[in-house]
PDB file of C-alpha atoms in Angstrom:
ATOM      1  CA  UNK A   1      11.583  -1.262  -1.764  1.00 78.00           C
ATOM      2  CA  UNK A   2      13.660   2.305  -2.500  1.00 81.00           C
ATOM      3  CA  UNK A   3      12.752   3.280   0.819  1.00 88.00           C
ATOM      4  CA  UNK A   4      14.218   3.057   4.842  1.00 94.00           C
ATOM      5  CA  UNK A   5      13.108   1.694   7.478  1.00 97.00           C
ATOM      6  CA  UNK A   6      12.915   2.278  11.306  1.00 97.00           C
ATOM      7  CA  UNK A   7      12.549   0.244  14.574  1.00 97.00           C
ATOM      8  CA  UNK A   8      11.535   1.728  17.942  1.00 97.00           C
ATOM      9  CA  UNK A   9      11.247  -1.029  21.278  1.00 96.00           C
ATOM     10  CA  UNK A  10      12.041  -1.813  24.559  1.00 95.00           C
ATOM     11  CA  UNK A  11      14.949  -4.883  23.992  1.00 92.00           C
ATOM     12  CA  UNK A  12      14.441  -7.775  26.937  1.00 89.00           C
ATOM     13  CA  UNK A  13      17.799  -8.821  28.607  1.00 87.00           C
ATOM     14  CA  UNK A  14      20.716 -10.994  26.577  1.00 88.00           C
ATOM     15  CA  UNK A  15      18.572  -9.148  23.555  1.00 90.00           C
ATOM     16  CA  UNK A  16      21.443  -6.892  20.812  1.00 93.00           C
ATOM     17  CA  UNK A  17      20.362  -4.442  18.708  1.00 93.00           C
ATOM     18  CA  UNK A  18      21.640  -5.472  16.089  1.00 95.00           C
ATOM     19  CA  UNK A  19      20.660  -9.566  16.167  1.00 95.00           C
ATOM     20  CA  UNK A  20      17.100  -7.306  16.282  1.00 96.00           C
ATOM     21  CA  UNK A  21      17.792  -5.072  12.954  1.00 96.00           C
ATOM     22  CA  UNK A  22      19.352  -7.781  10.811  1.00 97.00           C
ATOM     23  CA  UNK A  23      16.200 -10.400  11.860  1.00 97.00           C
ATOM     24  CA  UNK A  24      13.690  -6.789  10.531  1.00 97.00           C
ATOM     25  CA  UNK A  25      16.390  -6.546   7.541  1.00 97.00           C
ATOM     26  CA  UNK A  26      16.368 -10.074   6.622  1.00 98.00           C
ATOM     27  CA  UNK A  27      11.773  -9.529   6.831  1.00 97.00           C
ATOM     28  CA  UNK A  28      11.908  -6.649   4.121  1.00 97.00           C
ATOM     29  CA  UNK A  29      14.088  -8.868   2.295  1.00 97.00           C
ATOM     30  CA  UNK A  30      12.196 -11.422   1.512  1.00 97.00           C
ATOM     31  CA  UNK A  31       9.547  -9.059   0.652  1.00 97.00           C
ATOM     32  CA  UNK A  32      11.742  -7.985  -2.118  1.00 97.00           C
ATOM     33  CA  UNK A  33      13.192 -11.048  -3.194  1.00 97.00           C
ATOM     34  CA  UNK A  34       9.656 -12.648  -3.669  1.00 97.00           C
ATOM     35  CA  UNK A  35       7.552  -9.183  -5.308  1.00 97.00           C
ATOM     36  CA  UNK A  36       9.192  -6.478  -6.381  1.00 96.00           C
ATOM     37  CA  UNK A  37       9.170  -6.475 -10.279  1.00 93.00           C
ATOM     38  CA  UNK A  38      12.086  -4.367 -10.121  1.00 93.00           C
ATOM     39  CA  UNK A  39      14.087  -8.028  -9.399  1.00 94.00           C
ATOM     40  CA  UNK A  40      14.199  -9.889 -12.754  1.00 94.00           C
ATOM     41  CA  UNK A  41      13.913 -12.969 -10.810  1.00 95.00           C
ATOM     42  CA  UNK A  42      11.554 -12.897  -7.707  1.00 97.00           C
ATOM     43  CA  UNK A  43       8.775 -14.826  -7.628  1.00 97.00           C
ATOM     44  CA  UNK A  44       6.142 -11.536  -8.946  1.00 97.00           C
ATOM     45  CA  UNK A  45       8.362 -11.037 -12.013  1.00 97.00           C
ATOM     46  CA  UNK A  46       8.670 -15.052 -12.326  1.00 97.00           C
ATOM     47  CA  UNK A  47       4.621 -14.970 -12.387  1.00 97.00           C
ATOM     48  CA  UNK A  48       4.730 -12.467 -14.606  1.00 97.00           C
ATOM     49  CA  UNK A  49       6.789 -13.911 -17.721  1.00 96.00           C
ATOM     50  CA  UNK A  50       4.752 -17.314 -16.933  1.00 97.00           C
ATOM     51  CA  UNK A  51       3.046 -18.348 -20.205  1.00 97.00           C
ATOM     52  CA  UNK A  52      -0.504 -18.219 -20.461  1.00 96.00           C
ATOM     53  CA  UNK A  53      -2.462 -21.213 -18.981  1.00 95.00           C
ATOM     54  CA  UNK A  54       0.736 -21.975 -16.750  1.00 96.00           C
ATOM     55  CA  UNK A  55       0.359 -22.587 -13.099  1.00 97.00           C
ATOM     56  CA  UNK A  56       2.776 -20.907 -11.132  1.00 97.00           C
ATOM     57  CA  UNK A  57       3.989 -22.049  -7.617  1.00 97.00           C
ATOM     58  CA  UNK A  58       4.159 -19.359  -5.222  1.00 97.00           C
ATOM     59  CA  UNK A  59       5.438 -18.989  -1.707  1.00 97.00           C
ATOM     60  CA  UNK A  60       2.377 -18.466   0.961  1.00 95.00           C
ATOM     61  CA  UNK A  61       3.523 -15.311   1.348  1.00 97.00           C
ATOM     62  CA  UNK A  62       3.299 -13.921  -1.759  1.00 97.00           C
ATOM     63  CA  UNK A  63       0.291 -15.825  -2.140  1.00 97.00           C
ATOM     64  CA  UNK A  64      -1.261 -14.055   1.164  1.00 97.00           C
ATOM     65  CA  UNK A  65      -0.485 -11.163  -0.628  1.00 98.00           C
ATOM     66  CA  UNK A  66      -2.078 -12.281  -4.037  1.00 97.00           C
ATOM     67  CA  UNK A  67      -5.383 -13.228  -2.262  1.00 97.00           C
ATOM     68  CA  UNK A  68      -5.644  -9.937   0.618  1.00 97.00           C
ATOM     69  CA  UNK A  69      -5.161  -8.285  -2.638  1.00 97.00           C
ATOM     70  CA  UNK A  70      -7.313  -9.589  -5.009  1.00 97.00           C
ATOM     71  CA  UNK A  71     -10.374 -10.075  -2.098  1.00 97.00           C
ATOM     72  CA  UNK A  72      -9.901  -6.204  -1.486  1.00 97.00           C
ATOM     73  CA  UNK A  73      -9.944  -5.701  -5.871  1.00 97.00           C
ATOM     74  CA  UNK A  74     -13.459  -7.301  -4.741  1.00 96.00           C
ATOM     75  CA  UNK A  75     -14.923  -5.509  -1.903  1.00 96.00           C
ATOM     76  CA  UNK A  76     -13.917  -1.987  -3.569  1.00 95.00           C
ATOM     77  CA  UNK A  77     -15.201  -3.392  -7.521  1.00 94.00           C
ATOM     78  CA  UNK A  78     -11.942  -2.955  -8.954  1.00 95.00           C
ATOM     79  CA  UNK A  79     -10.431  -0.162  -7.319  1.00 96.00           C
ATOM     80  CA  UNK A  80      -8.025  -1.677  -5.611  1.00 96.00           C
ATOM     81  CA  UNK A  81      -6.292  -4.157  -8.273  1.00 97.00           C
ATOM     82  CA  UNK A  82      -2.969  -6.034  -7.820  1.00 97.00           C
ATOM     83  CA  UNK A  83      -3.000  -6.976 -12.041  1.00 97.00           C
ATOM     84  CA  UNK A  84      -1.878  -3.249 -12.859  1.00 95.00           C
ATOM     85  CA  UNK A  85       1.533  -3.783 -14.040  1.00 94.00           C
ATOM     86  CA  UNK A  86       1.532  -3.234 -18.137  1.00 94.00           C
ATOM     87  CA  UNK A  87      -0.153  -0.222 -16.669  1.00 94.00           C
ATOM     88  CA  UNK A  88       2.002   0.824 -13.882  1.00 93.00           C
ATOM     89  CA  UNK A  89       4.842   0.317 -16.744  1.00 92.00           C
ATOM     90  CA  UNK A  90       2.820   2.698 -19.284  1.00 91.00           C
ATOM     91  CA  UNK A  91       2.784   5.324 -16.925  1.00 90.00           C
ATOM     92  CA  UNK A  92       6.568   5.387 -16.205  1.00 86.00           C
ATOM     93  CA  UNK A  93       6.249   4.057 -12.471  1.00 87.00           C
ATOM     94  CA  UNK A  94       7.556   0.790 -12.564  1.00 85.00           C
ATOM     95  CA  UNK A  95      10.925  -0.281 -13.588  1.00 83.00           C
ATOM     96  CA  UNK A  96      10.572   0.089 -17.138  1.00 75.00           C
ATOM     97  CA  UNK A  97      12.505   3.470 -18.757  1.00 74.00           C
ATOM     98  CA  UNK A  98       9.239   6.173 -18.682  1.00 71.00           C
ATOM     99  CA  UNK A  99       7.754   7.167 -22.225  1.00 74.00           C
ATOM    100  CA  UNK A 100       8.736   9.988 -23.791  1.00 74.00           C
ATOM    101  CA  UNK A 101       5.360  10.708 -24.280  1.00 80.00           C
ATOM    102  CA  UNK A 102       1.817  11.040 -22.805  1.00 85.00           C
ATOM    103  CA  UNK A 103       0.587   7.816 -22.474  1.00 88.00           C
ATOM    104  CA  UNK A 104      -1.727   7.027 -26.688  1.00 92.00           C
ATOM    105  CA  UNK A 105      -5.492   5.665 -26.133  1.00 94.00           C
ATOM    106  CA  UNK A 106      -4.775   2.785 -27.886  1.00 95.00           C
ATOM    107  CA  UNK A 107      -0.991   2.546 -26.290  1.00 93.00           C
ATOM    108  CA  UNK A 108      -3.677   2.879 -22.240  1.00 94.00           C
ATOM    109  CA  UNK A 109      -6.329   0.209 -24.316  1.00 95.00           C
ATOM    110  CA  UNK A 110      -3.833  -2.196 -25.579  1.00 94.00           C
ATOM    111  CA  UNK A 111      -2.598  -2.181 -21.305  1.00 94.00           C
ATOM    112  CA  UNK A 112      -6.172  -2.240 -19.705  1.00 95.00           C
ATOM    113  CA  UNK A 113      -6.165  -5.755 -21.499  1.00 93.00           C
ATOM    114  CA  UNK A 114      -3.272  -7.108 -19.777  1.00 93.00           C
ATOM    115  CA  UNK A 115      -5.055  -6.249 -16.042  1.00 94.00           C
ATOM    116  CA  UNK A 116      -7.561  -7.366 -14.680  1.00 94.00           C
ATOM    117  CA  UNK A 117      -8.351  -8.981 -10.969  1.00 96.00           C
ATOM    118  CA  UNK A 118     -11.395 -10.886 -12.004  1.00 95.00           C
ATOM    119  CA  UNK A 119      -9.088 -12.830 -14.626  1.00 95.00           C
ATOM    120  CA  UNK A 120      -6.465 -14.341 -11.928  1.00 95.00           C
ATOM    121  CA  UNK A 121      -7.233 -18.048 -10.707  1.00 94.00           C
ATOM    122  CA  UNK A 122      -5.796 -18.921  -6.609  1.00 95.00           C
ATOM    123  CA  UNK A 123      -5.283 -22.893  -6.102  1.00 93.00           C
ATOM    124  CA  UNK A 124      -4.472 -22.850  -2.814  1.00 91.00           C
ATOM    125  CA  UNK A 125      -3.697 -26.631  -1.977  1.00 93.00           C
ATOM    126  CA  UNK A 126      -1.395 -26.298  -4.458  1.00 95.00           C
ATOM    127  CA  UNK A 127      -0.291 -22.837  -3.404  1.00 96.00           C
ATOM    128  CA  UNK A 128      -0.338 -21.427  -7.127  1.00 97.00           C
ATOM    129  CA  UNK A 129      -1.707 -19.309  -9.231  1.00 97.00           C
ATOM    130  CA  UNK A 130      -2.519 -19.816 -12.716  1.00 97.00           C
ATOM    131  CA  UNK A 131      -0.589 -16.701 -15.870  1.00 97.00           C
ATOM    132  CA  UNK A 132      -4.449 -16.210 -18.385  1.00 96.00           C
ATOM    133  CA  UNK A 133      -1.350 -14.929 -20.487  1.00 95.00           C
ATOM    134  CA  UNK A 134      -0.073 -11.050 -20.636  1.00 93.00           C
ATOM    135  CA  UNK A 135      -1.658 -10.184 -16.899  1.00 96.00           C
ATOM    136  CA  UNK A 136       1.201  -8.390 -15.204  1.00 96.00           C
ATOM    137  CA  UNK A 137       0.908  -8.374 -11.335  1.00 97.00           C
ATOM    138  CA  UNK A 138       2.452  -5.481  -8.842  1.00 96.00           C
ATOM    139  CA  UNK A 139       2.166  -5.573  -5.075  1.00 96.00           C
ATOM    140  CA  UNK A 140       3.473  -1.653  -4.863  1.00 92.00           C
ATOM    141  CA  UNK A 141       0.345  -0.853  -3.083  1.00 93.00           C
ATOM    142  CA  UNK A 142       0.340  -3.181  -0.221  1.00 96.00           C
ATOM    143  CA  UNK A 143       3.579  -5.245  -0.063  1.00 96.00           C
ATOM    144  CA  UNK A 144       5.471  -2.627   1.897  1.00 96.00           C
ATOM    145  CA  UNK A 145       2.519  -2.663   4.463  1.00 97.00           C
ATOM    146  CA  UNK A 146       2.880  -6.534   4.541  1.00 98.00           C
ATOM    147  CA  UNK A 147       6.517  -5.836   5.212  1.00 98.00           C
ATOM    148  CA  UNK A 148       5.762  -3.672   8.120  1.00 98.00           C
ATOM    149  CA  UNK A 149       3.689  -6.559   9.411  1.00 98.00           C
ATOM    150  CA  UNK A 150       6.074  -9.617   8.548  1.00 98.00           C
ATOM    151  CA  UNK A 151       8.873  -7.668  10.542  1.00 98.00           C
ATOM    152  CA  UNK A 152       6.543  -7.160  13.059  1.00 98.00           C
ATOM    153  CA  UNK A 153       5.589 -10.367  13.354  1.00 97.00           C
ATOM    154  CA  UNK A 154       9.007 -11.849  13.899  1.00 97.00           C
ATOM    155  CA  UNK A 155       9.631  -9.513  16.157  1.00 97.00           C
ATOM    156  CA  UNK A 156       6.905 -11.180  18.963  1.00 96.00           C
ATOM    157  CA  UNK A 157       7.627 -14.370  18.192  1.00 95.00           C
ATOM    158  CA  UNK A 158      11.723 -12.668  19.541  1.00 94.00           C
ATOM    159  CA  UNK A 159      10.102 -12.117  22.075  1.00 94.00           C
ATOM    160  CA  UNK A 160      10.166  -8.302  21.350  1.00 95.00           C
ATOM    161  CA  UNK A 161       6.411  -6.937  22.583  1.00 94.00           C
ATOM    162  CA  UNK A 162       6.885  -3.281  22.857  1.00 97.00           C
ATOM    163  CA  UNK A 163       7.952  -1.821  20.013  1.00 98.00           C
ATOM    164  CA  UNK A 164       7.266   0.926  17.149  1.00 98.00           C
ATOM    165  CA  UNK A 165       8.371   0.052  13.204  1.00 98.00           C
ATOM    166  CA  UNK A 166       8.157   2.438  10.162  1.00 97.00           C
ATOM    167  CA  UNK A 167       8.851   1.427   5.870  1.00 96.00           C
ATOM    168  CA  UNK A 168       8.331   4.062   4.446  1.00 92.00           C
ATOM    169  CA  UNK A 169       5.777   5.940   6.140  1.00 91.00           C
ATOM    170  CA  UNK A 170       3.685   2.515   7.199  1.00 96.00           C
ATOM    171  CA  UNK A 171       3.586   2.801  11.504  1.00 97.00           C
ATOM    172  CA  UNK A 172       2.481  -0.812  13.211  1.00 98.00           C
ATOM    173  CA  UNK A 173       3.366  -0.460  17.319  1.00 98.00           C
ATOM    174  CA  UNK A 174       2.440  -2.852  19.171  1.00 97.00           C
ATOM    175  CA  UNK A 175       2.671  -2.564  23.411  1.00 97.00           C
ATOM    176  CA  UNK A 176       4.042   0.384  25.334  1.00 96.00           C
ATOM    177  CA  UNK A 177       6.287   2.562  25.962  1.00 94.00           C
ATOM    178  CA  UNK A 178       8.862   1.688  28.616  1.00 91.00           C
ATOM    179  CA  UNK A 179       7.077   5.050  30.906  1.00 93.00           C
ATOM    180  CA  UNK A 180       3.750   2.865  29.979  1.00 93.00           C
ATOM    181  CA  UNK A 181       2.637   5.655  27.435  1.00 94.00           C
ATOM    182  CA  UNK A 182       1.296   4.230  24.427  1.00 94.00           C
ATOM    183  CA  UNK A 183       3.242   4.831  21.297  1.00 96.00           C
ATOM    184  CA  UNK A 184       1.923   8.105  19.551  1.00 96.00           C
ATOM    185  CA  UNK A 185       2.020   8.867  16.138  1.00 95.00           C
ATOM    186  CA  UNK A 186       1.056  12.304  13.390  1.00 92.00           C
ATOM    187  CA  UNK A 187      -1.119  11.380  11.238  1.00 90.00           C
ATOM    188  CA  UNK A 188       1.017  12.221   7.848  1.00 85.00           C
ATOM    189  CA  UNK A 189      -0.604  15.448   5.491  1.00 82.00           C
ATOM    190  CA  UNK A 190       0.153  16.572   2.602  1.00 78.00           C
ATOM    191  CA  UNK A 191       3.188  19.323   2.975  1.00 73.00           C
ATOM    192  CA  UNK A 192       2.430  22.742   2.843  1.00 70.00           C
ATOM    193  CA  UNK A 193      -0.848  21.967   4.030  1.00 75.00           C
ATOM    194  CA  UNK A 194      -2.004  24.103   6.499  1.00 71.00           C
ATOM    195  CA  UNK A 195      -3.864  21.347   8.844  1.00 80.00           C
ATOM    196  CA  UNK A 196      -4.174  20.861  12.418  1.00 82.00           C
ATOM    197  CA  UNK A 197      -1.265  18.159  13.243  1.00 84.00           C
ATOM    198  CA  UNK A 198      -3.532  15.275  14.759  1.00 88.00           C
ATOM    199  CA  UNK A 199      -1.897  12.019  16.619  1.00 91.00           C
ATOM    200  CA  UNK A 200      -3.206   8.381  17.322  1.00 94.00           C
ATOM    201  CA  UNK A 201      -1.984   6.004  19.970  1.00 95.00           C
ATOM    202  CA  UNK A 202      -0.784   2.686  17.954  1.00 96.00           C
ATOM    203  CA  UNK A 203      -1.332  -0.176  20.190  1.00 94.00           C
ATOM    204  CA  UNK A 204      -2.055  -2.615  17.594  1.00 96.00           C
ATOM    205  CA  UNK A 205      -2.816  -1.327  15.041  1.00 97.00           C
ATOM    206  CA  UNK A 206      -1.207   0.028  12.097  1.00 98.00           C
ATOM    207  CA  UNK A 207      -1.692   3.344   9.827  1.00 97.00           C
ATOM    208  CA  UNK A 208      -0.784   3.872   5.554  1.00 97.00           C
ATOM    209  CA  UNK A 209      -0.997   6.714   4.437  1.00 94.00           C
ATOM    210  CA  UNK A 210      -1.387   6.727   0.196  1.00 90.00           C
ATOM    211  CA  UNK A 211      -0.670  10.765  -0.642  1.00 82.00           C
ATOM    212  CA  UNK A 212       0.079  13.013  -4.724  1.00 73.00           C
ATOM    213  CA  UNK A 213       2.930  13.631  -3.261  1.00 63.00           C
ATOM    214  CA  UNK A 214       5.441  10.882  -2.735  1.00 53.00           C
ATOM    215  CA  UNK A 215       5.318   9.718  -6.051  1.00 54.00           C
ATOM    216  CA  UNK A 216       4.271  11.611  -9.749  1.00 50.00           C
ATOM    217  CA  UNK A 217       5.636  13.030 -12.858  1.00 52.00           C
ATOM    218  CA  UNK A 218       5.384  16.170 -14.690  1.00 53.00           C
ATOM    219  CA  UNK A 219       3.534  15.724 -18.011  1.00 50.00           C
ATOM    220  CA  UNK A 220       3.255  18.847 -19.829  1.00 53.00           C
ATOM    221  CA  UNK A 221       2.601  21.094 -16.785  1.00 51.00           C
ATOM    222  CA  UNK A 222       0.735  19.136 -15.355  1.00 55.00           C
ATOM    223  CA  UNK A 223       1.852  16.428 -12.505  1.00 54.00           C
ATOM    224  CA  UNK A 224      -0.034  13.122 -12.700  1.00 61.00           C
ATOM    225  CA  UNK A 225      -0.060  11.137 -10.004  1.00 60.00           C
ATOM    226  CA  UNK A 226       1.570   8.268  -9.137  1.00 75.00           C
ATOM    227  CA  UNK A 227      -2.237   6.706  -8.432  1.00 87.00           C
ATOM    228  CA  UNK A 228      -3.892   4.442 -11.160  1.00 92.00           C
ATOM    229  CA  UNK A 229      -7.923   4.332 -11.463  1.00 94.00           C
ATOM    230  CA  UNK A 230      -7.589   0.380 -12.806  1.00 94.00           C
ATOM    231  CA  UNK A 231     -10.753   1.236 -14.562  1.00 92.00           C
ATOM    232  CA  UNK A 232      -9.331   4.017 -17.040  1.00 93.00           C
ATOM    233  CA  UNK A 233      -6.355   3.134 -16.910  1.00 94.00           C
ATOM    234  CA  UNK A 234      -5.060   6.433 -16.682  1.00 92.00           C
ATOM    235  CA  UNK A 235      -3.973   8.342 -12.740  1.00 91.00           C
ATOM    236  CA  UNK A 236      -6.220   9.421 -10.860  1.00 89.00           C
ATOM    237  CA  UNK A 237      -7.599  13.179 -11.587  1.00 86.00           C
ATOM    238  CA  UNK A 238     -10.233  13.491  -8.118  1.00 87.00           C
ATOM    239  CA  UNK A 239      -8.244  15.860  -6.348  1.00 86.00           C
ATOM    240  CA  UNK A 240      -7.656  13.221  -3.874  1.00 92.00           C
ATOM    241  CA  UNK A 241      -4.032  14.535  -2.263  1.00 90.00           C
ATOM    242  CA  UNK A 242      -3.787  11.856   0.685  1.00 92.00           C
ATOM    243  CA  UNK A 243      -5.426   9.339   2.245  1.00 95.00           C
ATOM    244  CA  UNK A 244      -4.919   7.133   5.574  1.00 96.00           C
ATOM    245  CA  UNK A 245      -6.059   4.381   7.271  1.00 97.00           C
ATOM    246  CA  UNK A 246      -5.598   2.896  10.675  1.00 98.00           C
ATOM    247  CA  UNK A 247      -6.868  -0.899  11.081  1.00 98.00           C
ATOM    248  CA  UNK A 248      -4.906  -3.839  12.805  1.00 97.00           C
ATOM    249  CA  UNK A 249      -3.044  -5.190   9.836  1.00 98.00           C
ATOM    250  CA  UNK A 250      -0.567  -2.494   7.927  1.00 98.00           C
ATOM    251  CA  UNK A 251      -1.515  -4.955   4.772  1.00 98.00           C
ATOM    252  CA  UNK A 252      -4.220  -4.401   4.820  1.00 97.00           C
ATOM    253  CA  UNK A 253      -4.395  -0.049   5.351  1.00 97.00           C
ATOM    254  CA  UNK A 254      -1.686  -0.040   2.585  1.00 97.00           C
ATOM    255  CA  UNK A 255      -4.115  -1.670   0.044  1.00 97.00           C
ATOM    256  CA  UNK A 256      -7.437   0.128   1.719  1.00 97.00           C
ATOM    257  CA  UNK A 257      -5.389   3.276   1.325  1.00 96.00           C
ATOM    258  CA  UNK A 258      -4.726   3.216  -2.538  1.00 95.00           C
ATOM    259  CA  UNK A 259      -8.091   2.181  -2.920  1.00 96.00           C
ATOM    260  CA  UNK A 260     -10.362   5.491  -0.624  1.00 97.00           C
ATOM    261  CA  UNK A 261      -7.529   6.838  -3.204  1.00 95.00           C
ATOM    262  CA  UNK A 262      -8.546   6.140  -6.707  1.00 95.00           C
ATOM    263  CA  UNK A 263     -12.686   6.305  -5.077  1.00 96.00           C
ATOM    264  CA  UNK A 264     -12.707   9.832  -4.620  1.00 94.00           C
ATOM    265  CA  UNK A 265     -14.025  11.587  -1.387  1.00 94.00           C
ATOM    266  CA  UNK A 266     -17.678  10.820  -2.164  1.00 94.00           C
ATOM    267  CA  UNK A 267     -17.198   6.949  -2.584  1.00 96.00           C
ATOM    268  CA  UNK A 268     -14.450   6.462  -0.686  1.00 97.00           C
ATOM    269  CA  UNK A 269     -15.681   8.152   2.666  1.00 97.00           C
ATOM    270  CA  UNK A 270     -19.166   6.233   1.086  1.00 97.00           C
ATOM    271  CA  UNK A 271     -17.004   3.136   1.200  1.00 97.00           C
ATOM    272  CA  UNK A 272     -15.231   4.075   5.090  1.00 97.00           C
ATOM    273  CA  UNK A 273     -18.395   4.490   6.518  1.00 97.00           C
ATOM    274  CA  UNK A 274     -19.611   0.756   5.137  1.00 96.00           C
ATOM    275  CA  UNK A 275     -16.974  -0.832   5.767  1.00 96.00           C
ATOM    276  CA  UNK A 276     -16.259   0.755   9.269  1.00 97.00           C
ATOM    277  CA  UNK A 277     -12.759   1.755   8.639  1.00 97.00           C
ATOM    278  CA  UNK A 278     -10.739   4.239  10.183  1.00 98.00           C
ATOM    279  CA  UNK A 279      -9.714   6.450   7.692  1.00 97.00           C
ATOM    280  CA  UNK A 280      -9.059  10.617   7.317  1.00 96.00           C
ATOM    281  CA  UNK A 281      -9.578  11.830   3.070  1.00 96.00           C
ATOM    282  CA  UNK A 282      -7.433  15.004   2.817  1.00 93.00           C
ATOM    283  CA  UNK A 283      -8.966  16.788  -1.392  1.00 91.00           C
ATOM    284  CA  UNK A 284      -7.932  20.120  -2.515  1.00 84.00           C
ATOM    285  CA  UNK A 285      -9.003  22.048  -5.638  1.00 73.00           C
ATOM    286  CA  UNK A 286      -8.533  25.182  -6.645  1.00 63.00           C
ATOM    287  CA  UNK A 287     -12.349  26.207  -6.503  1.00 64.00           C
ATOM    288  CA  UNK A 288     -13.020  25.048  -2.670  1.00 65.00           C
ATOM    289  CA  UNK A 289      -9.188  24.802  -1.768  1.00 74.00           C
ATOM    290  CA  UNK A 290      -8.526  22.083   1.401  1.00 83.00           C
ATOM    291  CA  UNK A 291     -10.141  19.490   3.766  1.00 85.00           C
ATOM    292  CA  UNK A 292     -10.643  16.738   5.882  1.00 90.00           C
ATOM    293  CA  UNK A 293     -13.259  14.360   5.549  1.00 93.00           C
ATOM    294  CA  UNK A 294     -12.573  11.463   9.198  1.00 96.00           C
ATOM    295  CA  UNK A 295     -14.929   8.349   9.334  1.00 97.00           C
ATOM    296  CA  UNK A 296     -16.998   7.064  12.050  1.00 97.00           C
ATOM    297  CA  UNK A 297     -14.691   5.413  13.334  1.00 97.00           C
ATOM    298  CA  UNK A 298     -11.359   7.449  13.078  1.00 96.00           C
ATOM    299  CA  UNK A 299     -13.962   9.908  14.740  1.00 94.00           C
ATOM    300  CA  UNK A 300     -13.988   7.606  17.583  1.00 94.00           C
ATOM    301  CA  UNK A 301     -10.408   7.537  17.778  1.00 91.00           C
ATOM    302  CA  UNK A 302      -9.444  10.630  17.825  1.00 86.00           C
ATOM    303  CA  UNK A 303     -12.412  11.913  20.552  1.00 70.00           C
TER     304      UNK A 303
END
């Protein structure tokens, strides 16, 4: 996934850290093997190469992530879209070589014709998804969160009940520390901003953050964040610096953080409030400076 993972846990007797580390790594390797656009033989890449009209059998985990992504796409009216592979490549955020110049209007329009979550059909009974033709799946806004959940589920099945696992800044905590205190984590905020550092206890909860400082490119003297608006085919320009979402599922937290980033401070906070999502949106612009907006659900956790 192009990042690191870490784990703090309470080991039961007879269990070695080497065995636990190998199990976590195997879970994350499985996500890469199924869902990486950088791996030519991954299940995701296999789907993207499939001819139009073909039903492509997918592993259960990959199909679950696709179904979750489509459900969140539906709920956000397309602010999250797992079919943006062509646009991701076009803007230089995927495995394809970055273009030397800013994409033209015609290039963006062409890439948009190879996107669209509503074009996908899933046959759960056959464990397959139909490639409508030219669709390029991209799970970069959800797969890392799923990796956290998959590793956490393996830990629990292995008898590890108390742990904090982190993959590239996405975290999930279960149980408590040996002294009985919860797994306290700081809510990530953009570097260089004078914001109050907030902490939250992850007890059966996960937190995921999307930020314009994590991945970006510089074009014509402007920083282009890696977050693309599926509705326009362009990087977002709404001033959102970061979004953090707290949720029992790190998969959902990851995808919702991406969606709220695209929706922006106004629509994003209204959506989080309506769905009772625990979220904080950090916005910055030259006129008004920087501010944080907390959803009612997150305010209740911090009080």
